Amino acid sequence: MIGFGTDAAQQDIISYVALGDSFTEGMSDPYPDSDSVPNGRYRGWADRVAEHLADHVAEVRYANLAVRGKLIDQVIAEQVPRAVELAPDLITLCAGGNDIIRPGSDPDSVAVAFAGAVEELSRTGARIVVFTGFDTNWQPVMRHMRGRIATYNMHLRAIADRYGCEVVDVWSMRILDDARAWSGDRLHLSSEGHRRMALRVCEVLGVPAEGDWKEPWPVAEPRHWRAARQEDLYWAREFLVPWIGRRLTGRSSGDNVRPKRPSLEPLRLHRE
């Protein structure tokens, strides 16, 4: 198994492929120099992890196949075969969340599909990292999904044990129970949320990275209840209603969106 952290400096090249949906694509975390980035693509925790790896390795070859809105079957059909073809040293896989949050979804069935994906990816010999789902208890509109997510998480842990994967336990990251960890749509991490997630992934990998994902948030300014209510109404109109509309019509935010890094290419850093 490939070494990371202090051992990574002993290697000339590390290859890394990220699979999943909007979480891994990096939604709501634009590059600081986004005007110079092709297609204005997002950064996100996976790009940040690749950057941290590049601090310790001569060359990081990185592909990100994740596309917003993808369901587990789409990830399996469109991304897993490509990842197997690329045969990287490291794979991160986060998938199934878009299935779980749909009304009437069955976490047991989604987990069976996820296990099949991990089995296929494990044949590459890569180090595989998987992610639990977020605890939605802090979000009133999504709190009712908590039981399904918890059930799915238990399956994910069992799958990880079966195939020797490492787990990023997102559920236990209480630091994300703060609105500042989330973008205005309340569905995707903010830039600060992605930064902290990258540090957590590096911790699991054993990759030294400057910063502490558990660092307490600064004391928040008090908000008047009327301002909070107006924000809730704006969010429902601008984000919740369109999201429900896409679900009802079978459309996805990822329709016609291509992976931002479809091939393993040397990483070019875009630091702040």
PDB file of C-alpha atoms in Angstrom:
ATOM      1  CA  MET A   1       0.000   0.000   0.000  1.00  0.00           C
ATOM      2  CA  ILE A   2       1.290   3.426  -0.917  1.00  0.00           C
ATOM      3  CA  GLY A   3       2.646   5.603   1.857  1.00  0.00           C
ATOM      4  CA  PHE A   4       1.491   9.164   2.501  1.00  0.00           C
ATOM      5  CA  GLY A   5       2.413  11.851   4.965  1.00  0.00           C
ATOM      6  CA  THR A   6       6.129  11.869   5.745  1.00  0.00           C
ATOM      7  CA  ASP A   7       6.601   8.798   3.520  1.00  0.00           C
ATOM      8  CA  ALA A   8       5.130  10.645   0.551  1.00  0.00           C
ATOM      9  CA  ALA A   9       8.327  12.671   0.188  1.00  0.00           C
ATOM     10  CA  GLN A  10      10.067   9.439  -0.766  1.00  0.00           C
ATOM     11  CA  GLN A  11       7.956   9.189  -3.914  1.00  0.00           C
ATOM     12  CA  ASP A  12       8.400  11.064  -7.159  1.00  0.00           C
ATOM     13  CA  ILE A  13       4.771  10.809  -8.308  1.00  0.00           C
ATOM     14  CA  ILE A  14       1.401  10.172  -6.661  1.00  0.00           C
ATOM     15  CA  SER A  15      -1.788   9.788  -8.702  1.00  0.00           C
ATOM     16  CA  TYR A  16      -5.174  10.657  -7.216  1.00  0.00           C
ATOM     17  CA  VAL A  17      -8.695  10.271  -8.624  1.00  0.00           C
ATOM     18  CA  ALA A  18     -11.780  11.781  -6.938  1.00  0.00           C
ATOM     19  CA  LEU A  19     -15.256  10.401  -7.661  1.00  0.00           C
ATOM     20  CA  GLY A  20     -18.706  11.599  -6.653  1.00  0.00           C
ATOM     21  CA  ASP A  21     -21.197  14.432  -6.965  1.00  0.00           C
ATOM     22  CA  SER A  22     -21.283  18.152  -6.128  1.00  0.00           C
ATOM     23  CA  PHE A  23     -19.588  17.582  -2.758  1.00  0.00           C
ATOM     24  CA  THR A  24     -16.455  16.312  -4.508  1.00  0.00           C
ATOM     25  CA  GLU A  25     -16.752  18.565  -7.547  1.00  0.00           C
ATOM     26  CA  GLY A  26     -16.346  21.437  -5.086  1.00  0.00           C
ATOM     27  CA  MET A  27     -19.602  23.318  -5.544  1.00  0.00           C
ATOM     28  CA  SER A  28     -19.705  26.799  -3.981  1.00  0.00           C
ATOM     29  CA  ASP A  29     -15.919  27.011  -3.556  1.00  0.00           C
ATOM     30  CA  PRO A  30     -14.664  29.103  -6.492  1.00  0.00           C
ATOM     31  CA  TYR A  31     -10.968  29.524  -7.100  1.00  0.00           C
ATOM     32  CA  PRO A  32      -9.575  32.864  -5.899  1.00  0.00           C
ATOM     33  CA  ASP A  33      -8.398  33.459  -9.480  1.00  0.00           C
ATOM     34  CA  SER A  34     -11.568  32.065 -11.032  1.00  0.00           C
ATOM     35  CA  ASP A  35     -11.338  34.452 -13.984  1.00  0.00           C
ATOM     36  CA  SER A  36      -8.225  32.619 -15.145  1.00  0.00           C
ATOM     37  CA  VAL A  37      -9.558  29.110 -14.513  1.00  0.00           C
ATOM     38  CA  PRO A  38     -11.097  27.388 -17.571  1.00  0.00           C
ATOM     39  CA  ASN A  39     -14.916  27.335 -17.463  1.00  0.00           C
ATOM     40  CA  GLY A  40     -14.884  29.003 -14.046  1.00  0.00           C
ATOM     41  CA  ARG A  41     -14.709  25.597 -12.383  1.00  0.00           C
ATOM     42  CA  TYR A  42     -14.932  25.094  -8.661  1.00  0.00           C
ATOM     43  CA  ARG A  43     -12.072  24.195  -6.339  1.00  0.00           C
ATOM     44  CA  GLY A  44     -13.431  22.204  -3.373  1.00  0.00           C
ATOM     45  CA  TRP A  45     -11.892  19.954  -0.755  1.00  0.00           C
ATOM     46  CA  ALA A  46     -10.576  17.381  -3.267  1.00  0.00           C
ATOM     47  CA  ASP A  47      -8.540  19.986  -5.189  1.00  0.00           C
ATOM     48  CA  ARG A  48      -7.294  21.268  -1.840  1.00  0.00           C
ATOM     49  CA  VAL A  49      -6.242  17.758  -0.759  1.00  0.00           C
ATOM     50  CA  ALA A  50      -4.306  17.380  -4.009  1.00  0.00           C
ATOM     51  CA  GLU A  51      -2.606  20.708  -3.252  1.00  0.00           C
ATOM     52  CA  HIS A  52      -1.627  19.518   0.226  1.00  0.00           C
ATOM     53  CA  LEU A  53      -0.203  16.344  -1.290  1.00  0.00           C
ATOM     54  CA  ALA A  54       1.805  18.485  -3.700  1.00  0.00           C
ATOM     55  CA  ASP A  55       3.533  20.078  -0.712  1.00  0.00           C
ATOM     56  CA  HIS A  56       5.209  16.729  -0.005  1.00  0.00           C
ATOM     57  CA  VAL A  57       5.509  14.986  -3.377  1.00  0.00           C
ATOM     58  CA  ALA A  58       7.513  15.957  -6.438  1.00  0.00           C
ATOM     59  CA  GLU A  59       4.490  15.536  -8.725  1.00  0.00           C
ATOM     60  CA  VAL A  60       0.801  14.937  -8.058  1.00  0.00           C
ATOM     61  CA  ARG A  61      -1.246  13.682 -10.994  1.00  0.00           C
ATOM     62  CA  TYR A  62      -4.861  14.432 -10.253  1.00  0.00           C
ATOM     63  CA  ALA A  63      -8.230  13.693 -11.877  1.00  0.00           C
ATOM     64  CA  ASN A  64     -11.633  14.748 -10.572  1.00  0.00           C
ATOM     65  CA  LEU A  65     -14.520  12.915 -12.256  1.00  0.00           C
ATOM     66  CA  ALA A  66     -17.237  14.184  -9.906  1.00  0.00           C
ATOM     67  CA  VAL A  67     -20.274  15.960 -11.348  1.00  0.00           C
ATOM     68  CA  ARG A  68     -23.001  17.753  -9.417  1.00  0.00           C
ATOM     69  CA  GLY A  69     -26.360  16.031  -9.058  1.00  0.00           C
ATOM     70  CA  LYS A  70     -25.161  12.523  -9.904  1.00  0.00           C
ATOM     71  CA  LEU A  71     -26.964   9.532  -8.401  1.00  0.00           C
ATOM     72  CA  ILE A  72     -25.147   6.391  -7.295  1.00  0.00           C
ATOM     73  CA  ASP A  73     -25.976   4.458 -10.481  1.00  0.00           C
ATOM     74  CA  GLN A  74     -24.638   7.327 -12.596  1.00  0.00           C
ATOM     75  CA  VAL A  75     -21.410   7.456 -10.618  1.00  0.00           C
ATOM     76  CA  ILE A  76     -21.021   3.716 -11.111  1.00  0.00           C
ATOM     77  CA  ALA A  77     -21.752   3.866 -14.850  1.00  0.00           C
ATOM     78  CA  GLU A  78     -19.867   7.053 -15.740  1.00  0.00           C
ATOM     79  CA  GLN A  79     -17.022   7.408 -13.239  1.00  0.00           C
ATOM     80  CA  VAL A  80     -16.025   4.037 -11.781  1.00  0.00           C
ATOM     81  CA  PRO A  81     -14.900   2.477 -15.102  1.00  0.00           C
ATOM     82  CA  ARG A  82     -12.810   5.553 -15.857  1.00  0.00           C
ATOM     83  CA  ALA A  83     -11.191   5.427 -12.411  1.00  0.00           C
ATOM     84  CA  VAL A  84     -10.348   1.744 -12.909  1.00  0.00           C
ATOM     85  CA  GLU A  85      -8.841   2.600 -16.288  1.00  0.00           C
ATOM     86  CA  LEU A  86      -6.680   5.327 -14.729  1.00  0.00           C
ATOM     87  CA  ALA A  87      -5.455   2.924 -11.987  1.00  0.00           C
ATOM     88  CA  PRO A  88      -4.386   5.620  -9.496  1.00  0.00           C
ATOM     89  CA  ASP A  89      -2.594   5.306  -6.174  1.00  0.00           C
ATOM     90  CA  LEU A  90      -5.405   7.043  -4.258  1.00  0.00           C
ATOM     91  CA  ILE A  91      -9.187   7.130  -4.794  1.00  0.00           C
ATOM     92  CA  THR A  92     -11.764   9.103  -2.846  1.00  0.00           C
ATOM     93  CA  LEU A  93     -15.392   8.084  -3.267  1.00  0.00           C
ATOM     94  CA  CYS A  94     -18.426   9.909  -1.920  1.00  0.00           C
ATOM     95  CA  ALA A  95     -21.686   8.875  -3.559  1.00  0.00           C
ATOM     96  CA  GLY A  96     -25.285   8.046  -2.717  1.00  0.00           C
ATOM     97  CA  GLY A  97     -26.159  11.277  -0.968  1.00  0.00           C
ATOM     98  CA  ASN A  98     -28.385  12.501  -3.781  1.00  0.00           C
ATOM     99  CA  ASP A  99     -30.232   9.178  -3.661  1.00  0.00           C
ATOM    100  CA  ILE A 100     -30.667   9.215   0.120  1.00  0.00           C
ATOM    101  CA  ILE A 101     -32.225  12.687   0.263  1.00  0.00           C
ATOM    102  CA  ARG A 102     -34.893  11.771  -2.274  1.00  0.00           C
ATOM    103  CA  PRO A 103     -38.322  10.963  -0.800  1.00  0.00           C
ATOM    104  CA  GLY A 104     -38.896   7.239  -0.365  1.00  0.00           C
ATOM    105  CA  SER A 105     -35.276   6.278  -0.984  1.00  0.00           C
ATOM    106  CA  ASP A 106     -33.997   2.976   0.410  1.00  0.00           C
ATOM    107  CA  PRO A 107     -30.544   3.272   2.043  1.00  0.00           C
ATOM    108  CA  ASP A 108     -30.160  -0.516   1.984  1.00  0.00           C
ATOM    109  CA  SER A 109     -30.437  -0.597  -1.816  1.00  0.00           C
ATOM    110  CA  VAL A 110     -28.150   2.388  -2.249  1.00  0.00           C
ATOM    111  CA  ALA A 111     -25.574   0.682  -0.034  1.00  0.00           C
ATOM    112  CA  VAL A 112     -25.635  -2.458  -2.194  1.00  0.00           C
ATOM    113  CA  ALA A 113     -24.779  -0.323  -5.210  1.00  0.00           C
ATOM    114  CA  PHE A 114     -22.056   1.494  -3.274  1.00  0.00           C
ATOM    115  CA  ALA A 115     -20.507  -1.822  -2.232  1.00  0.00           C
ATOM    116  CA  GLY A 116     -20.375  -2.915  -5.858  1.00  0.00           C
ATOM    117  CA  ALA A 117     -18.533   0.284  -6.770  1.00  0.00           C
ATOM    118  CA  VAL A 118     -15.992  -0.198  -3.978  1.00  0.00           C
ATOM    119  CA  GLU A 119     -15.446  -3.818  -4.983  1.00  0.00           C
ATOM    120  CA  GLU A 120     -14.708  -2.731  -8.551  1.00  0.00           C
ATOM    121  CA  LEU A 121     -12.381   0.072  -7.456  1.00  0.00           C
ATOM    122  CA  SER A 122     -10.539  -2.163  -4.998  1.00  0.00           C
ATOM    123  CA  ARG A 123      -9.248  -4.244  -7.903  1.00  0.00           C
ATOM    124  CA  THR A 124      -6.965  -1.347  -8.828  1.00  0.00           C
ATOM    125  CA  GLY A 125      -5.006  -1.796  -5.605  1.00  0.00           C
ATOM    126  CA  ALA A 126      -5.502   1.886  -4.828  1.00  0.00           C
ATOM    127  CA  ARG A 127      -5.865   3.300  -1.353  1.00  0.00           C
ATOM    128  CA  ILE A 128      -9.606   4.058  -1.108  1.00  0.00           C
ATOM    129  CA  VAL A 129     -11.182   6.656   1.146  1.00  0.00           C
ATOM    130  CA  VAL A 130     -14.963   6.857   1.620  1.00  0.00           C
ATOM    131  CA  PHE A 131     -17.157   9.381   3.437  1.00  0.00           C
ATOM    132  CA  THR A 132     -20.138   9.129   5.743  1.00  0.00           C
ATOM    133  CA  GLY A 133     -23.082  11.453   5.215  1.00  0.00           C
ATOM    134  CA  PHE A 134     -23.577  14.727   7.058  1.00  0.00           C
ATOM    135  CA  ASP A 135     -25.660  14.909  10.207  1.00  0.00           C
ATOM    136  CA  THR A 136     -28.581  17.136   9.152  1.00  0.00           C
ATOM    137  CA  ASN A 137     -29.865  17.680  12.684  1.00  0.00           C
ATOM    138  CA  TRP A 138     -28.807  21.345  12.561  1.00  0.00           C
ATOM    139  CA  GLN A 139     -30.884  22.010   9.422  1.00  0.00           C
ATOM    140  CA  PRO A 140     -34.653  22.076  10.188  1.00  0.00           C
ATOM    141  CA  VAL A 141     -35.758  21.501   6.581  1.00  0.00           C
ATOM    142  CA  MET A 142     -33.557  18.389   6.197  1.00  0.00           C
ATOM    143  CA  ARG A 143     -33.737  17.039   9.743  1.00  0.00           C
ATOM    144  CA  HIS A 144     -36.301  14.401   8.771  1.00  0.00           C
ATOM    145  CA  MET A 145     -33.679  12.717   6.537  1.00  0.00           C
ATOM    146  CA  ARG A 146     -31.403  12.035   9.493  1.00  0.00           C
ATOM    147  CA  GLY A 147     -32.541   8.451  10.073  1.00  0.00           C
ATOM    148  CA  ARG A 148     -31.964   7.396   6.456  1.00  0.00           C
ATOM    149  CA  ILE A 149     -28.538   9.019   6.451  1.00  0.00           C
ATOM    150  CA  ALA A 150     -27.578   7.281   9.709  1.00  0.00           C
ATOM    151  CA  THR A 151     -28.650   3.903   8.293  1.00  0.00           C
ATOM    152  CA  TYR A 152     -26.618   4.510   5.154  1.00  0.00           C
ATOM    153  CA  ASN A 153     -23.619   5.507   7.259  1.00  0.00           C
ATOM    154  CA  MET A 154     -23.689   2.191   9.094  1.00  0.00           C
ATOM    155  CA  HIS A 155     -23.652   0.387   5.759  1.00  0.00           C
ATOM    156  CA  LEU A 156     -20.737   2.533   4.566  1.00  0.00           C
ATOM    157  CA  ARG A 157     -18.687   1.635   7.615  1.00  0.00           C
ATOM    158  CA  ALA A 158     -19.357  -2.069   7.100  1.00  0.00           C
ATOM    159  CA  ILE A 159     -18.373  -1.774   3.431  1.00  0.00           C
ATOM    160  CA  ALA A 160     -15.197   0.073   4.378  1.00  0.00           C
ATOM    161  CA  ASP A 161     -14.292  -2.689   6.839  1.00  0.00           C
ATOM    162  CA  ARG A 162     -14.961  -5.351   4.213  1.00  0.00           C
ATOM    163  CA  TYR A 163     -12.706  -3.804   1.579  1.00  0.00           C
ATOM    164  CA  GLY A 164     -10.088  -2.144   3.772  1.00  0.00           C
ATOM    165  CA  CYS A 165     -11.114   1.430   2.996  1.00  0.00           C
ATOM    166  CA  GLU A 166     -10.449   4.399   5.227  1.00  0.00           C
ATOM    167  CA  VAL A 167     -13.403   6.468   6.419  1.00  0.00           C
ATOM    168  CA  VAL A 168     -13.817  10.215   6.780  1.00  0.00           C
ATOM    169  CA  ASP A 169     -16.501  10.423   9.449  1.00  0.00           C
ATOM    170  CA  VAL A 170     -18.282  13.561   8.295  1.00  0.00           C
ATOM    171  CA  TRP A 171     -21.253  12.814  10.582  1.00  0.00           C
ATOM    172  CA  SER A 172     -19.145  13.493  13.691  1.00  0.00           C
ATOM    173  CA  MET A 173     -17.725  16.803  12.412  1.00  0.00           C
ATOM    174  CA  ARG A 174     -19.713  19.042  14.743  1.00  0.00           C
ATOM    175  CA  ILE A 175     -17.761  22.049  13.473  1.00  0.00           C
ATOM    176  CA  LEU A 176     -20.007  21.844  10.393  1.00  0.00           C
ATOM    177  CA  ASP A 177     -23.129  22.483  12.474  1.00  0.00           C
ATOM    178  CA  ASP A 178     -22.537  26.179  11.869  1.00  0.00           C
ATOM    179  CA  ALA A 179     -24.180  28.089   9.021  1.00  0.00           C
ATOM    180  CA  ARG A 180     -20.799  29.564   8.103  1.00  0.00           C
ATOM    181  CA  ALA A 181     -19.645  26.117   6.973  1.00  0.00           C
ATOM    182  CA  TRP A 182     -22.319  26.221   4.278  1.00  0.00           C
ATOM    183  CA  SER A 183     -22.995  28.280   1.189  1.00  0.00           C
ATOM    184  CA  GLY A 184     -26.139  30.303   0.646  1.00  0.00           C
ATOM    185  CA  ASP A 185     -28.007  27.312  -0.783  1.00  0.00           C
ATOM    186  CA  ARG A 186     -27.510  25.394   2.506  1.00  0.00           C
ATOM    187  CA  LEU A 187     -26.784  22.253   0.490  1.00  0.00           C
ATOM    188  CA  HIS A 188     -23.099  22.746  -0.350  1.00  0.00           C
ATOM    189  CA  LEU A 189     -20.119  23.632   1.784  1.00  0.00           C
ATOM    190  CA  SER A 190     -18.785  27.171   1.761  1.00  0.00           C
ATOM    191  CA  SER A 191     -15.152  27.835   0.867  1.00  0.00           C
ATOM    192  CA  GLU A 192     -14.318  27.674   4.577  1.00  0.00           C
ATOM    193  CA  GLY A 193     -16.263  24.427   4.884  1.00  0.00           C
ATOM    194  CA  HIS A 194     -14.289  22.934   1.994  1.00  0.00           C
ATOM    195  CA  ARG A 195     -11.012  24.116   3.554  1.00  0.00           C
ATOM    196  CA  ARG A 196     -11.832  22.380   6.806  1.00  0.00           C
ATOM    197  CA  MET A 197     -12.990  19.227   5.003  1.00  0.00           C
ATOM    198  CA  ALA A 198      -9.682  19.056   3.133  1.00  0.00           C
ATOM    199  CA  LEU A 199      -7.800  19.277   6.431  1.00  0.00           C
ATOM    200  CA  ARG A 200      -9.934  16.444   7.829  1.00  0.00           C
ATOM    201  CA  VAL A 201      -9.195  14.253   4.794  1.00  0.00           C
ATOM    202  CA  CYS A 202      -5.482  15.002   5.134  1.00  0.00           C
ATOM    203  CA  GLU A 203      -5.693  13.966   8.781  1.00  0.00           C
ATOM    204  CA  VAL A 204      -7.144  10.598   7.742  1.00  0.00           C
ATOM    205  CA  LEU A 205      -4.477  10.177   5.065  1.00  0.00           C
ATOM    206  CA  GLY A 206      -1.679  11.204   7.396  1.00  0.00           C
ATOM    207  CA  VAL A 207      -0.699  14.128   5.171  1.00  0.00           C
ATOM    208  CA  PRO A 208       0.728  17.084   7.122  1.00  0.00           C
ATOM    209  CA  ALA A 209      -1.272  20.251   6.390  1.00  0.00           C
ATOM    210  CA  GLU A 210      -1.238  23.652   8.006  1.00  0.00           C
ATOM    211  CA  GLY A 211      -4.450  24.435   9.874  1.00  0.00           C
ATOM    212  CA  ASP A 212      -6.922  22.779  12.222  1.00  0.00           C
ATOM    213  CA  TRP A 213     -10.314  21.702  10.940  1.00  0.00           C
ATOM    214  CA  LYS A 214     -11.646  21.735  14.519  1.00  0.00           C
ATOM    215  CA  GLU A 215     -10.699  25.369  15.158  1.00  0.00           C
ATOM    216  CA  PRO A 216     -13.699  27.068  16.850  1.00  0.00           C
ATOM    217  CA  TRP A 217     -15.648  29.597  14.834  1.00  0.00           C
ATOM    218  CA  PRO A 218     -15.419  33.256  15.862  1.00  0.00           C
ATOM    219  CA  VAL A 219     -18.350  34.445  17.950  1.00  0.00           C
ATOM    220  CA  ALA A 220     -21.207  35.168  15.561  1.00  0.00           C
ATOM    221  CA  GLU A 221     -22.998  38.489  15.469  1.00  0.00           C
ATOM    222  CA  PRO A 222     -26.538  38.207  16.868  1.00  0.00           C
ATOM    223  CA  ARG A 223     -29.297  38.281  14.253  1.00  0.00           C
ATOM    224  CA  HIS A 224     -32.761  39.707  14.652  1.00  0.00           C
ATOM    225  CA  TRP A 225     -35.477  37.111  14.148  1.00  0.00           C
ATOM    226  CA  ARG A 226     -37.014  39.162  11.324  1.00  0.00           C
ATOM    227  CA  ALA A 227     -33.747  39.161   9.363  1.00  0.00           C
ATOM    228  CA  ALA A 228     -33.398  35.404   9.886  1.00  0.00           C
ATOM    229  CA  ARG A 229     -36.954  34.879   8.657  1.00  0.00           C
ATOM    230  CA  GLN A 230     -36.286  36.939   5.530  1.00  0.00           C
ATOM    231  CA  GLU A 231     -33.195  34.862   4.833  1.00  0.00           C
ATOM    232  CA  ASP A 232     -35.254  31.677   5.186  1.00  0.00           C
ATOM    233  CA  LEU A 233     -37.852  32.961   2.733  1.00  0.00           C
ATOM    234  CA  TYR A 234     -35.180  33.984   0.247  1.00  0.00           C
ATOM    235  CA  TRP A 235     -33.523  30.564   0.523  1.00  0.00           C
ATOM    236  CA  ALA A 236     -36.820  28.748  -0.021  1.00  0.00           C
ATOM    237  CA  ARG A 237     -37.617  30.831  -3.110  1.00  0.00           C
ATOM    238  CA  GLU A 238     -34.173  30.803  -4.707  1.00  0.00           C
ATOM    239  CA  PHE A 239     -32.917  27.326  -3.817  1.00  0.00           C
ATOM    240  CA  LEU A 240     -35.479  24.986  -2.260  1.00  0.00           C
ATOM    241  CA  VAL A 241     -38.283  25.475  -4.810  1.00  0.00           C
ATOM    242  CA  PRO A 242     -35.972  25.036  -7.848  1.00  0.00           C
ATOM    243  CA  TRP A 243     -34.438  21.936  -6.215  1.00  0.00           C
ATOM    244  CA  ILE A 244     -37.886  20.401  -5.712  1.00  0.00           C
ATOM    245  CA  GLY A 245     -38.785  21.317  -9.283  1.00  0.00           C
ATOM    246  CA  ARG A 246     -35.793  19.437 -10.658  1.00  0.00           C
ATOM    247  CA  ARG A 247     -36.690  16.382  -8.582  1.00  0.00           C
ATOM    248  CA  LEU A 248     -40.293  16.391  -9.865  1.00  0.00           C
ATOM    249  CA  THR A 249     -39.292  16.783 -13.510  1.00  0.00           C
ATOM    250  CA  GLY A 250     -36.370  14.343 -13.463  1.00  0.00           C
ATOM    251  CA  ARG A 251     -33.828  17.055 -14.230  1.00  0.00           C
ATOM    252  CA  SER A 252     -30.446  17.469 -12.557  1.00  0.00           C
ATOM    253  CA  SER A 253     -28.111  20.370 -11.929  1.00  0.00           C
ATOM    254  CA  GLY A 254     -25.459  18.183 -13.552  1.00  0.00           C
ATOM    255  CA  ASP A 255     -27.215  17.760 -16.874  1.00  0.00           C
ATOM    256  CA  ASN A 256     -24.720  18.607 -19.644  1.00  0.00           C
ATOM    257  CA  VAL A 257     -21.912  19.183 -17.088  1.00  0.00           C
ATOM    258  CA  ARG A 258     -18.618  17.447 -17.801  1.00  0.00           C
ATOM    259  CA  PRO A 259     -15.995  16.407 -15.219  1.00  0.00           C
ATOM    260  CA  LYS A 260     -13.598  19.254 -14.532  1.00  0.00           C
ATOM    261  CA  ARG A 261     -10.468  17.040 -14.611  1.00  0.00           C
ATOM    262  CA  PRO A 262     -11.279  13.908 -16.660  1.00  0.00           C
ATOM    263  CA  SER A 263      -7.665  12.717 -16.945  1.00  0.00           C
ATOM    264  CA  LEU A 264      -4.701  12.320 -14.631  1.00  0.00           C
ATOM    265  CA  GLU A 265      -2.712  15.486 -15.191  1.00  0.00           C
ATOM    266  CA  PRO A 266       0.044  17.178 -13.187  1.00  0.00           C
ATOM    267  CA  LEU A 267      -1.493  19.551 -10.662  1.00  0.00           C
ATOM    268  CA  ARG A 268      -1.037  23.250 -11.216  1.00  0.00           C
ATOM    269  CA  LEU A 269      -1.525  25.015  -7.922  1.00  0.00           C
ATOM    270  CA  HIS A 270      -4.006  27.872  -7.485  1.00  0.00           C
ATOM    271  CA  ARG A 271      -3.253  29.008  -3.951  1.00  0.00           C
ATOM    272  CA  GLU A 272      -4.796  32.024  -2.229  1.00  0.00           C
TER     273      GLU A 272
END
